[in-house]
Short mmCIF file of C-alpha atoms in Angstrom, two decimals:
data_model
loop_
_atom_site.label_atom_id
_atom_site.label_comp_id
_atom_site.label_asym_id
_atom_site.label_seq_id
_atom_site.Cartn_x
_atom_site.Cartn_y
_atom_site.Cartn_z
CA PHE A 1 0.04 -0.02 0.06
CA PHE A 2 1.15 3.57 -0.75
CA PHE A 3 -0.55 5.90 1.56
CA LYS A 4 -0.75 9.60 0.68
CA GLN A 5 1.42 11.89 2.95
CA LYS A 6 -0.33 14.08 5.62
CA THR A 7 -2.93 11.39 6.28
CA ALA A 8 -3.53 9.31 9.34
CA TYR A 9 -3.92 5.40 9.18
CA GLU A 10 -4.72 2.78 11.67
CA ILE A 11 -3.86 -0.85 10.77
CA LYS A 12 -5.38 -3.34 13.08
CA GLU A 13 -5.23 -7.13 13.28
CA CYS A 14 -3.55 -7.63 9.86
CA ASP A 15 -1.06 -10.07 8.52
CA TRP A 16 0.85 -8.54 5.61
CA SER A 17 3.57 -10.50 4.00
CA SER A 18 5.86 -10.68 0.90
CA ASP A 19 5.19 -7.18 -0.39
CA VAL A 20 7.93 -5.48 -2.46
CA CYS A 21 7.85 -1.80 -2.93
CA SER A 22 8.31 -1.16 -6.67
CA SER A 23 6.25 2.21 -6.92
CA ASP A 24 7.59 4.67 -9.41
CA LEU A 25 6.71 7.39 -6.90
CA ASP A 26 8.83 6.01 -4.07
CA GLU A 27 10.94 3.07 -3.20
CA THR A 28 10.38 3.32 0.56
CA GLY A 29 8.12 1.23 2.80
CA GLY A 30 7.82 -2.35 1.51
CA ALA A 31 4.25 -2.74 2.79
CA ILE A 32 3.12 0.72 4.14
CA ASN A 33 4.43 4.25 3.29
CA GLY A 34 2.45 7.03 5.15
CA ALA A 35 2.23 9.97 7.36
CA ASP A 36 0.65 9.15 10.80
CA VAL A 37 0.62 5.38 11.17
CA THR A 38 -0.79 3.23 13.91
CA ILE A 39 -0.19 -0.57 13.83
CA ARG A 40 -2.00 -2.70 16.52
CA ARG A 41 -1.99 -6.49 17.03
CA SER A 42 -0.61 -7.01 13.45
CA LEU A 43 2.18 -9.11 11.86
CA LEU A 44 4.38 -7.65 8.98
CA ARG A 45 6.75 -10.17 7.58
CA ARG A 46 8.99 -10.79 4.57
CA ASN A 47 8.49 -7.30 3.12
CA THR A 48 11.16 -5.40 1.17
CA ALA A 49 11.90 -1.80 0.45
CA LEU A 50 14.31 -0.95 -2.38
CA GLN A 51 15.38 2.07 -0.19
CA ASN A 52 14.19 2.73 3.39
CA GLY A 53 11.76 0.97 5.61
CA GLY A 54 11.51 -2.73 4.80
CA ALA A 55 7.82 -2.97 5.95
CA VAL A 56 7.06 0.55 7.01
CA TYR A 57 8.25 4.04 6.08
CA ALA A 58 6.47 6.76 8.30
CA GLU A 59 6.61 10.54 8.82
CA GLY A 60 4.45 12.06 11.70
CA GLU A 61 2.89 10.21 14.66
CA VAL A 62 3.92 6.60 14.77
CA ARG A 63 2.39 3.91 17.09
CA PHE A 64 3.27 0.23 17.03
CA THR A 65 1.46 -1.82 19.64
CA HIS A 66 1.38 -5.60 20.27
CA SER A 67 2.68 -6.20 16.82
CA SER A 68 5.38 -8.37 15.28
CA PHE A 69 8.00 -7.41 12.42
CA ALA A 70 9.67 -10.48 11.11
CA ARG A 71 12.21 -11.10 8.23
CA ASN A 72 11.59 -7.81 6.56
CA ARG A 73 14.48 -6.19 4.68
CA SER A 74 15.63 -2.81 3.39
CA LEU A 75 18.15 -2.14 0.79
CA GLY A 76 18.70 1.17 2.47
CA GLN A 77 18.00 1.93 6.13
CA GLY A 78 15.51 0.37 8.64
CA GLY A 79 15.15 -3.31 7.91
CA ALA A 80 11.44 -3.39 9.43
CA ALA A 81 10.74 0.41 9.72
CA PHE A 82 12.13 3.88 8.97
CA ILE A 83 10.74 6.48 11.14
CA ASP A 84 11.50 9.85 9.49
CA THR A 85 11.05 13.29 11.14
CA SER A 86 8.18 12.14 13.40
CA SER A 87 6.73 14.17 16.20
CA LEU A 88 6.74 11.06 18.44
CA ALA A 89 7.18 7.41 17.80
CA ARG A 90 5.56 5.00 20.47
CA ILE A 91 6.63 1.34 20.15
CA ARG A 92 4.96 -0.77 22.84
CA ASP A 93 4.85 -4.51 23.44
CA SER A 94 6.26 -5.38 19.96
CA VAL A 95 8.64 -7.96 18.63
CA PHE A 96 11.32 -7.24 15.89
CA ARG A 97 12.89 -10.53 14.79
CA ARG A 98 15.34 -11.28 12.08
CA ASN A 99 14.98 -8.04 10.10
CA ARG A 100 17.91 -6.81 7.89
CA SER A 101 19.19 -3.52 6.62
CA THR A 102 22.13 -2.99 4.11
CA SER A 103 22.77 0.26 5.96
CA HIS A 104 21.66 1.61 9.36
CA GLY A 105 19.13 0.05 11.70
CA GLY A 106 18.66 -3.61 11.35
CA ALA A 107 14.97 -3.41 12.70
CA MET A 108 14.44 0.27 12.82
CA ARG A 109 16.07 3.62 11.76
CA ILE A 110 14.73 6.36 13.85
CA PHE A 111 15.65 9.77 12.23
CA ASP A 112 15.09 13.23 13.67
CA SER A 113 12.36 11.95 15.92
CA HIS A 114 11.42 11.41 19.59
CA ALA A 115 10.93 7.77 20.40
CA GLN A 116 9.59 5.61 23.22
CA ILE A 117 10.44 1.87 23.22
CA TRP A 118 8.69 0.10 26.05
CA ARG A 119 8.39 -3.64 26.70
CA SER A 120 9.56 -4.64 23.24
CA THR A 121 11.88 -7.25 22.05
CA PHE A 122 14.61 -7.23 19.41
CA VAL A 123 16.13 -10.60 18.39
CA ARG A 124 18.71 -11.43 15.62
CA ASN A 125 18.37 -8.24 13.72
CA ARG A 126 21.26 -7.16 11.54
CA ALA A 127 22.64 -4.06 9.90
CA SER A 128 25.43 -3.80 7.44
CA GLU A 129 26.69 -0.62 9.06
CA ALA A 130 25.46 0.61 12.40
CA GLY A 131 22.64 -0.28 14.88
CA GLY A 132 21.83 -4.00 14.77
CA ALA A 133 18.39 -3.53 16.45
CA PHE A 134 17.98 0.05 15.74
CA ASP A 135 19.87 3.20 14.90
CA ALA A 136 18.57 6.63 16.32
CA TYR A 137 19.66 10.02 15.19
CA ASP A 138 18.66 13.27 16.69
CA GLY A 139 15.59 13.82 19.08
CA ARG A 140 14.91 12.22 22.49
CA LEU A 141 15.02 8.41 23.13
CA GLN A 142 13.54 6.33 25.85
CA VAL A 143 13.99 2.52 26.18
CA ARG A 144 12.33 0.76 28.97
CA GLU A 145 11.81 -2.80 29.96
CA SER A 146 13.00 -4.06 26.53
CA THR A 147 15.25 -6.97 25.44
CA PHE A 148 17.92 -6.96 22.80
CA THR A 149 19.34 -10.32 22.05
CA GLY A 150 21.73 -11.49 19.33
CA ASN A 151 21.59 -8.35 17.10
CA ARG A 152 24.46 -7.45 15.02
CA ALA A 153 26.05 -4.50 13.12
CA LYS A 154 29.28 -4.46 11.23
CA TRP A 155 30.54 -1.01 12.46
CA ASN A 156 28.81 0.24 15.69
CA GLY A 157 26.19 -0.66 18.11
CA GLY A 158 25.24 -4.30 17.93
CA GLY A 159 22.33 -3.78 20.23
CA PHE A 160 21.53 -0.20 19.23
CA VAL A 161 23.29 3.02 18.43
CA SER A 162 22.23 6.63 19.27
CA TRP A 163 23.61 9.56 17.62
CA GLN A 164 23.18 13.28 18.67
CA GLN A 165 20.31 12.66 21.01
CA ASP A 166 18.94 15.57 23.04
CA ARG A 167 18.20 12.93 25.84
CA LEU A 168 18.76 9.22 26.12
CA VAL A 169 17.16 7.04 28.89
CA VAL A 170 17.52 3.28 29.15
CA ARG A 171 15.87 1.62 32.08
CA GLY A 172 15.07 -2.00 33.08
CA SER A 173 16.32 -3.34 29.78
CA SER A 174 18.51 -6.28 28.94
CA LEU A 175 21.29 -6.35 26.29
CA VAL A 176 22.73 -9.84 25.69
CA GLY A 177 24.98 -11.26 22.94
CA ASN A 178 24.83 -8.29 20.62
CA ARG A 179 27.91 -7.40 18.56
#
């Protein structure tokens, strides 16, 4: 799906798989490309973007709740999701497993955005450059009660990497076996 920018969407209880973004308009967001995006109780798997955001590319308000992102890939940044210039991204009770990026953010690339990641799990995500689980640049970042296991990045931050954050808070989280 290619959602027109500046529009809010809620995706609930969906299973999207094996989409490849091949739009002449944009090569971002293998399954979803939109402005304000809410995903609840959904599974996004095996989606591919030719640039950023293997399953999701979003600008604006972003909410992922009780959702799973598995085996998505990006030929750019953000294996499962690229969150770009968002006012606030809230990721709650979600799982990111075996997503891949050929650049930054094996599971997610969070760019110029404030993000809250609570009670979420990142397992075996890979980035060819930095941020095995995710790569966050600019803004404020809170990570609470989350688990990072077996994520990998070639250069920096097997678990995750944070660049030029106004504020970084990590509490009650576990980082094990990331490289």
